[in-house]
Coordinates of N, CA and C in Angstrom, one line a residue:
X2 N 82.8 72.1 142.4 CA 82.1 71.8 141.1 C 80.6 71.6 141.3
X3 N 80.3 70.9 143.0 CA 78.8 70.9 142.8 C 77.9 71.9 142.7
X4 N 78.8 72.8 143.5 CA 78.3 74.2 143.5 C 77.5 75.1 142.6
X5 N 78.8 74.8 141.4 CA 78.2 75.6 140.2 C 77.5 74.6 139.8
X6 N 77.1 73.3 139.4 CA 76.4 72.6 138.8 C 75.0 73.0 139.4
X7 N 74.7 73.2 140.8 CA 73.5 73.2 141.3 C 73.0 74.9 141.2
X8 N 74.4 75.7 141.2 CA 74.0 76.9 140.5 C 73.2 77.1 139.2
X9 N 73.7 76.5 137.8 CA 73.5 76.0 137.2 C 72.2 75.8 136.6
X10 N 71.4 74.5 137.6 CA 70.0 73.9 137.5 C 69.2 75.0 138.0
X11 N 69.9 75.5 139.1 CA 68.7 76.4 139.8 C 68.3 77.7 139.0
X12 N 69.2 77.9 138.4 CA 68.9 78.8 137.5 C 68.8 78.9 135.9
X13 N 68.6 77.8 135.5 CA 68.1 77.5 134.6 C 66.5 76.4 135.0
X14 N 66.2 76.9 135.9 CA 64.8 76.1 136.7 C 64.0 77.3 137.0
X15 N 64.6 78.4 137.7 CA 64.1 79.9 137.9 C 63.9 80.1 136.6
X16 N 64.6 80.3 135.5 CA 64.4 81.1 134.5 C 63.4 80.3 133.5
X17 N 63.2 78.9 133.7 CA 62.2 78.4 133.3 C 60.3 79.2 133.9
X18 N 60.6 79.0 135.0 CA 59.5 79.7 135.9 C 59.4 81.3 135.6
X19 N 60.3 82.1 135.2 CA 60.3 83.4 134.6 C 59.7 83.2 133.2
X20 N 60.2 82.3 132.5 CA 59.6 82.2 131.1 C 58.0 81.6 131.1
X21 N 57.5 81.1 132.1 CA 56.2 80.1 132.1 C 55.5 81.8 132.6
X22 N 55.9 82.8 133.4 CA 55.0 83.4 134.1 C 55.2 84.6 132.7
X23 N 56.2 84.9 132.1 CA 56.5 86.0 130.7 C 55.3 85.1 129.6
X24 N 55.3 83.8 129.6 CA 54.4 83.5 128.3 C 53.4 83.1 128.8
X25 N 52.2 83.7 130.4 CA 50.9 83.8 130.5 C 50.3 85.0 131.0
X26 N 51.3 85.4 131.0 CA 50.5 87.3 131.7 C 50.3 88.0 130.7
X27 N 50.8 88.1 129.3 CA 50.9 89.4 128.3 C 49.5 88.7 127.7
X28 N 49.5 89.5 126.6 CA 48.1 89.3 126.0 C 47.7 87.8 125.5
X29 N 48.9 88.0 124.3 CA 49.1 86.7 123.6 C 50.3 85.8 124.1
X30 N 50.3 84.7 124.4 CA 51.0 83.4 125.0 C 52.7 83.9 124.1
X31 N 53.5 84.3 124.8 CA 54.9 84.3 124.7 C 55.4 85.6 124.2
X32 N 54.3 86.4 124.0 CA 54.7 88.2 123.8 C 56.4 89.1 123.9
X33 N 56.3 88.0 125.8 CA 57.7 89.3 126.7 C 58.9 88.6 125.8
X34 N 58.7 87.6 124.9 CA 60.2 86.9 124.1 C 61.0 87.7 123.5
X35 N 60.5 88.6 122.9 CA 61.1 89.4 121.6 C 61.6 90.8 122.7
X36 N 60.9 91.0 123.8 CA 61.4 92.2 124.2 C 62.8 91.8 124.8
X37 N 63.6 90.6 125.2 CA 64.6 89.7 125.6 C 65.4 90.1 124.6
X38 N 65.0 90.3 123.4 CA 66.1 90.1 122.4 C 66.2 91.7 121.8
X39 N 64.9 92.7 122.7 CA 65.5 93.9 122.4 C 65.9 94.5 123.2
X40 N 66.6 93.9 124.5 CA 67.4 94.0 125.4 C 68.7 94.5 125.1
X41 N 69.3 93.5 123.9 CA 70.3 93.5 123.6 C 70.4 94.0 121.9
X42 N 69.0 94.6 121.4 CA 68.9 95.5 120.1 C 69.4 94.6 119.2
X43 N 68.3 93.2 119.6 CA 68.5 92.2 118.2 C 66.9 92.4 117.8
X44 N 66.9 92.2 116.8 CA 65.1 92.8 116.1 C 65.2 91.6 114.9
X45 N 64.2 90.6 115.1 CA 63.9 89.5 114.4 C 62.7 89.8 113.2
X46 N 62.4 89.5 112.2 CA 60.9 90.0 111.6 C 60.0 88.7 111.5
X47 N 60.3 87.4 111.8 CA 59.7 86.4 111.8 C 59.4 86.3 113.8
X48 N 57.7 86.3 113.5 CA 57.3 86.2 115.3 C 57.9 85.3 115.7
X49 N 57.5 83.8 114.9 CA 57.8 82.5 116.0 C 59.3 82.4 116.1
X50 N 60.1 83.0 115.1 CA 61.8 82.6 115.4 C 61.7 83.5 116.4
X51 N 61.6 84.7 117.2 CA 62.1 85.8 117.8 C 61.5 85.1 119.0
X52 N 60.4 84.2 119.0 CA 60.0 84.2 120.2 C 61.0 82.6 121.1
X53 N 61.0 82.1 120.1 CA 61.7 80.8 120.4 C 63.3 81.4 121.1
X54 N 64.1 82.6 120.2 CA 65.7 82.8 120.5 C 65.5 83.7 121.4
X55 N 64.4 84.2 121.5 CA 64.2 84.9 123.0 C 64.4 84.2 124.3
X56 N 63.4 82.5 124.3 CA 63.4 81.8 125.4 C 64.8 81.1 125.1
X57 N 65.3 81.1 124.4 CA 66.6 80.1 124.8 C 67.6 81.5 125.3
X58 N 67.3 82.7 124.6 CA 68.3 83.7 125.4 C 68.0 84.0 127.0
X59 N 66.9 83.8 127.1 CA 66.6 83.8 128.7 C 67.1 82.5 129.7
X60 N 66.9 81.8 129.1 CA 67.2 80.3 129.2 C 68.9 80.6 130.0
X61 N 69.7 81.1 128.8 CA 71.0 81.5 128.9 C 71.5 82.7 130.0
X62 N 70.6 83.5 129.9 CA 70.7 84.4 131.1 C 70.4 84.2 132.4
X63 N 69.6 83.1 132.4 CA 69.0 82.8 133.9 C 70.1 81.8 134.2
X64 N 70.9 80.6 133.4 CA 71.9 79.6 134.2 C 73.4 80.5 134.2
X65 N 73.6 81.6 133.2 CA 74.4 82.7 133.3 C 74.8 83.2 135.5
X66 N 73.2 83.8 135.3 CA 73.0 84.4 136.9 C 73.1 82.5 138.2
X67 N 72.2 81.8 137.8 CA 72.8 80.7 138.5 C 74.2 80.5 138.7
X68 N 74.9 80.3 137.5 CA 76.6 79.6 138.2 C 77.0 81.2 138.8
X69 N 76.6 82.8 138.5 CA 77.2 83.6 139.6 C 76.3 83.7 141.1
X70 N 75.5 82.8 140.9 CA 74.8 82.7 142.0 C 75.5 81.2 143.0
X71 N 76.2 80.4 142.1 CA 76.7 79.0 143.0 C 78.5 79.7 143.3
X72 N 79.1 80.6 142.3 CA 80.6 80.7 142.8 C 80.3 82.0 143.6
X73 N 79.3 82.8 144.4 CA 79.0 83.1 145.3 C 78.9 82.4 146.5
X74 N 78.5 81.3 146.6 CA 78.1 80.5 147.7 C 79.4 80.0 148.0
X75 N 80.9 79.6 147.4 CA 82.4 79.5 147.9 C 82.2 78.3 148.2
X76 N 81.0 77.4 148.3 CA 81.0 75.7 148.8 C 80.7 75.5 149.9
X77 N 80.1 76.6 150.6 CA 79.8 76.5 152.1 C 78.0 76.1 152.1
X78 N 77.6 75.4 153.4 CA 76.3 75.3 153.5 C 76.2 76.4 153.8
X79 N 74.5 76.7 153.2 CA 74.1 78.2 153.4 C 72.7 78.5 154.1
X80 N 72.4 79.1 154.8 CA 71.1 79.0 155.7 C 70.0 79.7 154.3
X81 N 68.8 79.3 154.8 CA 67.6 79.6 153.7 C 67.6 81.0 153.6
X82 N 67.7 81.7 154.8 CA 68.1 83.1 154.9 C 68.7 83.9 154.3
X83 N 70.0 83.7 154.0 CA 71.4 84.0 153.3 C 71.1 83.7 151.6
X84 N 70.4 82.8 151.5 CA 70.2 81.9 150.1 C 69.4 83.1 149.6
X85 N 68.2 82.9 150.0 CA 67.1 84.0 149.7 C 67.0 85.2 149.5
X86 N 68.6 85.8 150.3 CA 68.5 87.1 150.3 C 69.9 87.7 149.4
X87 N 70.3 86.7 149.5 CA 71.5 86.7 147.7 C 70.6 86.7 146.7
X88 N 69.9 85.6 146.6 CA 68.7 85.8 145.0 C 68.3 86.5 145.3
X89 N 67.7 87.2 146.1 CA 66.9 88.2 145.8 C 67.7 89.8 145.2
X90 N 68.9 89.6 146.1 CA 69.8 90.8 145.5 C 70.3 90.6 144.2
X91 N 70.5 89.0 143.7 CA 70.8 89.1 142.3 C 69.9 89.0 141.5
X92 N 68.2 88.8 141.7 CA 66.9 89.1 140.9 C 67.0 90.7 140.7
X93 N 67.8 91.6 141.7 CA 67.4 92.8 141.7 C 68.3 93.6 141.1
X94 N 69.7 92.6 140.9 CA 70.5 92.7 139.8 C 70.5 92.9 138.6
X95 N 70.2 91.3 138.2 CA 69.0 91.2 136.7 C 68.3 92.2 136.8
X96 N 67.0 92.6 137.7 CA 66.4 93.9 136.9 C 67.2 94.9 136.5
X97 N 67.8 95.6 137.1 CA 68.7 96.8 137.2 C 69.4 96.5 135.8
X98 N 70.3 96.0 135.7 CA 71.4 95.5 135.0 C 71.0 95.2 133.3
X99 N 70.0 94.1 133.0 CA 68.8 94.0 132.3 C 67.4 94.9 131.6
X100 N 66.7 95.0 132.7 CA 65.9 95.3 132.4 C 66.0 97.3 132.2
X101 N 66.4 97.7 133.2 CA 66.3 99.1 133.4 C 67.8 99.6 132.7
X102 N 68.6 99.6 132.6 CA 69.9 99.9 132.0 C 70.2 99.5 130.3
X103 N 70.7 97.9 130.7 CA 70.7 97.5 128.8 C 69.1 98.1 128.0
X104 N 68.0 98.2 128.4 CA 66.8 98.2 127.8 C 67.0 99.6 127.1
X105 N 67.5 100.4 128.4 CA 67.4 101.9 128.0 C 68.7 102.3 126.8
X106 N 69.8 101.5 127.2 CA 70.4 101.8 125.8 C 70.2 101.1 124.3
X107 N 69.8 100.3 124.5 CA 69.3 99.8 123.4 C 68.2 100.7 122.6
X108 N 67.6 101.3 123.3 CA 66.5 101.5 123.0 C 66.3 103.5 122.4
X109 N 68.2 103.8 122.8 CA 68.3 105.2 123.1 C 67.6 106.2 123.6
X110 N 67.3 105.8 125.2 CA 66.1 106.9 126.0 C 66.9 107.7 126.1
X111 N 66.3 109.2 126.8 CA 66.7 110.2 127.3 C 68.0 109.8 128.3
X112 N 68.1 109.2 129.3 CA 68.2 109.1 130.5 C 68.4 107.3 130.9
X113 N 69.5 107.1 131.4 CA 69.8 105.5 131.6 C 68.7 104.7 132.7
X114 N 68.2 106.0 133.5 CA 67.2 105.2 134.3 C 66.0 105.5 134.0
X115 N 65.5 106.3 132.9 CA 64.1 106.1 132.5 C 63.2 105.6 132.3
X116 N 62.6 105.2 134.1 CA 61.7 104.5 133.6 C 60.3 104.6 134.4
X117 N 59.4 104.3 133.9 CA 57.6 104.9 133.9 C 57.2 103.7 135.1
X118 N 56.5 104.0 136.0 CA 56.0 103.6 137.3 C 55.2 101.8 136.5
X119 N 54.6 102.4 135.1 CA 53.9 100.8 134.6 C 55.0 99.7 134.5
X120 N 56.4 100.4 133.7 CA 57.5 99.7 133.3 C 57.7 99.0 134.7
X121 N 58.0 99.3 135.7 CA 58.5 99.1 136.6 C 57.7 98.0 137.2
X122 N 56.5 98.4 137.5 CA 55.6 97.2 137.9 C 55.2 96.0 137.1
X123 N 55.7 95.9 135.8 CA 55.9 95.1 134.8 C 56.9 94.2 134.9
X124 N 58.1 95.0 135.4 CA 59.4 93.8 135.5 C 59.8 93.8 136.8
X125 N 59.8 94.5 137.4 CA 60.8 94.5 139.1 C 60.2 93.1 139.7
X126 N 58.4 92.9 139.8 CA 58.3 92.1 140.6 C 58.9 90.4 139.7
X127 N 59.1 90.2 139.0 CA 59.2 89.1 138.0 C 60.3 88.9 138.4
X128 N 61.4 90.1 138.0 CA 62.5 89.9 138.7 C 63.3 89.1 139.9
X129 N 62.7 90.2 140.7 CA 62.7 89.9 142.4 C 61.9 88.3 142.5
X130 N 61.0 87.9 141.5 CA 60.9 86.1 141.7 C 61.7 85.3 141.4
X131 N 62.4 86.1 140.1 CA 63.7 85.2 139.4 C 64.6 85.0 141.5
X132 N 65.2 86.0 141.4 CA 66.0 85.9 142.5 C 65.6 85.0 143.9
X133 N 64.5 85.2 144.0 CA 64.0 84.6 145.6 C 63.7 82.5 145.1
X134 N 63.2 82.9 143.7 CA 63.1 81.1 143.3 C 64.9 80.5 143.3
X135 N 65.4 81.5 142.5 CA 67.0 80.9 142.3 C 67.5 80.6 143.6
X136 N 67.1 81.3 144.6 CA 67.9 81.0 146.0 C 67.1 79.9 146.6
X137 N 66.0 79.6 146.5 CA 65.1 78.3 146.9 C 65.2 77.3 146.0
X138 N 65.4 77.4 145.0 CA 65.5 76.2 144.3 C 67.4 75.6 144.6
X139 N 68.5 76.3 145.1 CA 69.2 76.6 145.1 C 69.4 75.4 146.6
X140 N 68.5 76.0 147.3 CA 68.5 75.4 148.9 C 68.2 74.1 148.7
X141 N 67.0 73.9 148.0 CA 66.3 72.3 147.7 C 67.3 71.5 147.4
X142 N 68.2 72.2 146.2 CA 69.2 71.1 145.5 C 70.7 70.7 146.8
X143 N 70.4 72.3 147.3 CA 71.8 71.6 148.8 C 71.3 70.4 149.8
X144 N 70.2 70.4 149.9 CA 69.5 69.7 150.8 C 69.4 68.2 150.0
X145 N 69.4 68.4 149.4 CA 69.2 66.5 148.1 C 70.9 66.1 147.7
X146 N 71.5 66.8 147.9 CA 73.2 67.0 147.8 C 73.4 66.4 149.3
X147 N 73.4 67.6 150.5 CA 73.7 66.6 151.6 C 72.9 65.4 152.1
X148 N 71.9 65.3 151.9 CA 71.4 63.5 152.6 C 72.3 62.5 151.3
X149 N 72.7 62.6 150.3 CA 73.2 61.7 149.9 C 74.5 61.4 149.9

């Protein structure tokens, strides 16, 4: 049960840190919110509500990927190594799965993996942070778990 708990934090701590870095890179402060919610071809017409059910939808997606990120780990200590390179495969998840797949159906592209060299360098690396923070924040919380 600690497992998933610290799954859990850690990723709902990652996806806080996805949400701080989505609401200061776009133009205007909290922009990438509403594209979260046309992930899944929900279209809001009021900005500030879309951008708010955006961050609690991310909120929900990132402790979502945490607890399959803690009933991955089976309860075993895990080297930084192993940690790191699980989030990273499940950051690369989330993109795939998220960003490049659901996006394009929602969206009815041509082609389920349609996507433009900007797109990519827009989300992959964000991604790939989700994953590498989930697995480090992941370690910190095993480390504060065993000394006590």
């Amino acid at each position: 049960m600690h497992i998933l708990r610290r799954g859990l934090l850690a990723g709902v701590l990652a996806s806080l840190v996805l949400a701080l870095c989505d609401f200061v890179t776009d133009g205007a402060p909290g922009n990438g919110f509403p594209a979260i919610l046309h992930w899944f071809g929900i279209t809001i017409a009021d900005p500030t509500v879309s951008h708010w059910i955006g961050l609690l939808l991310l909120l929900a997606l990132g402790s979502i990927f945490g607890l399959l990120f803690g009933a991955l780990q089976r309860g075993k200590l895990i080297t930084t190594g192993r940690a790191l390179l699980t989030g990273l495969a499940l950051g690369i998840l989330w993109w795939f799965l998220l960003e490049v797949m659901l996006a394009n159906l929602t969206n009815h592209a041509p082609s389920l993996f349609s996507l433009s060299f900007g797109q990519f360098l827009s989300s992959f690396p964000l991604a790939a942070l989700f994953g590498v923070l989930l697995g480090a924040i992941f370690m910190q919380w095993q480390g504060y778990y065993a000394s006590r």
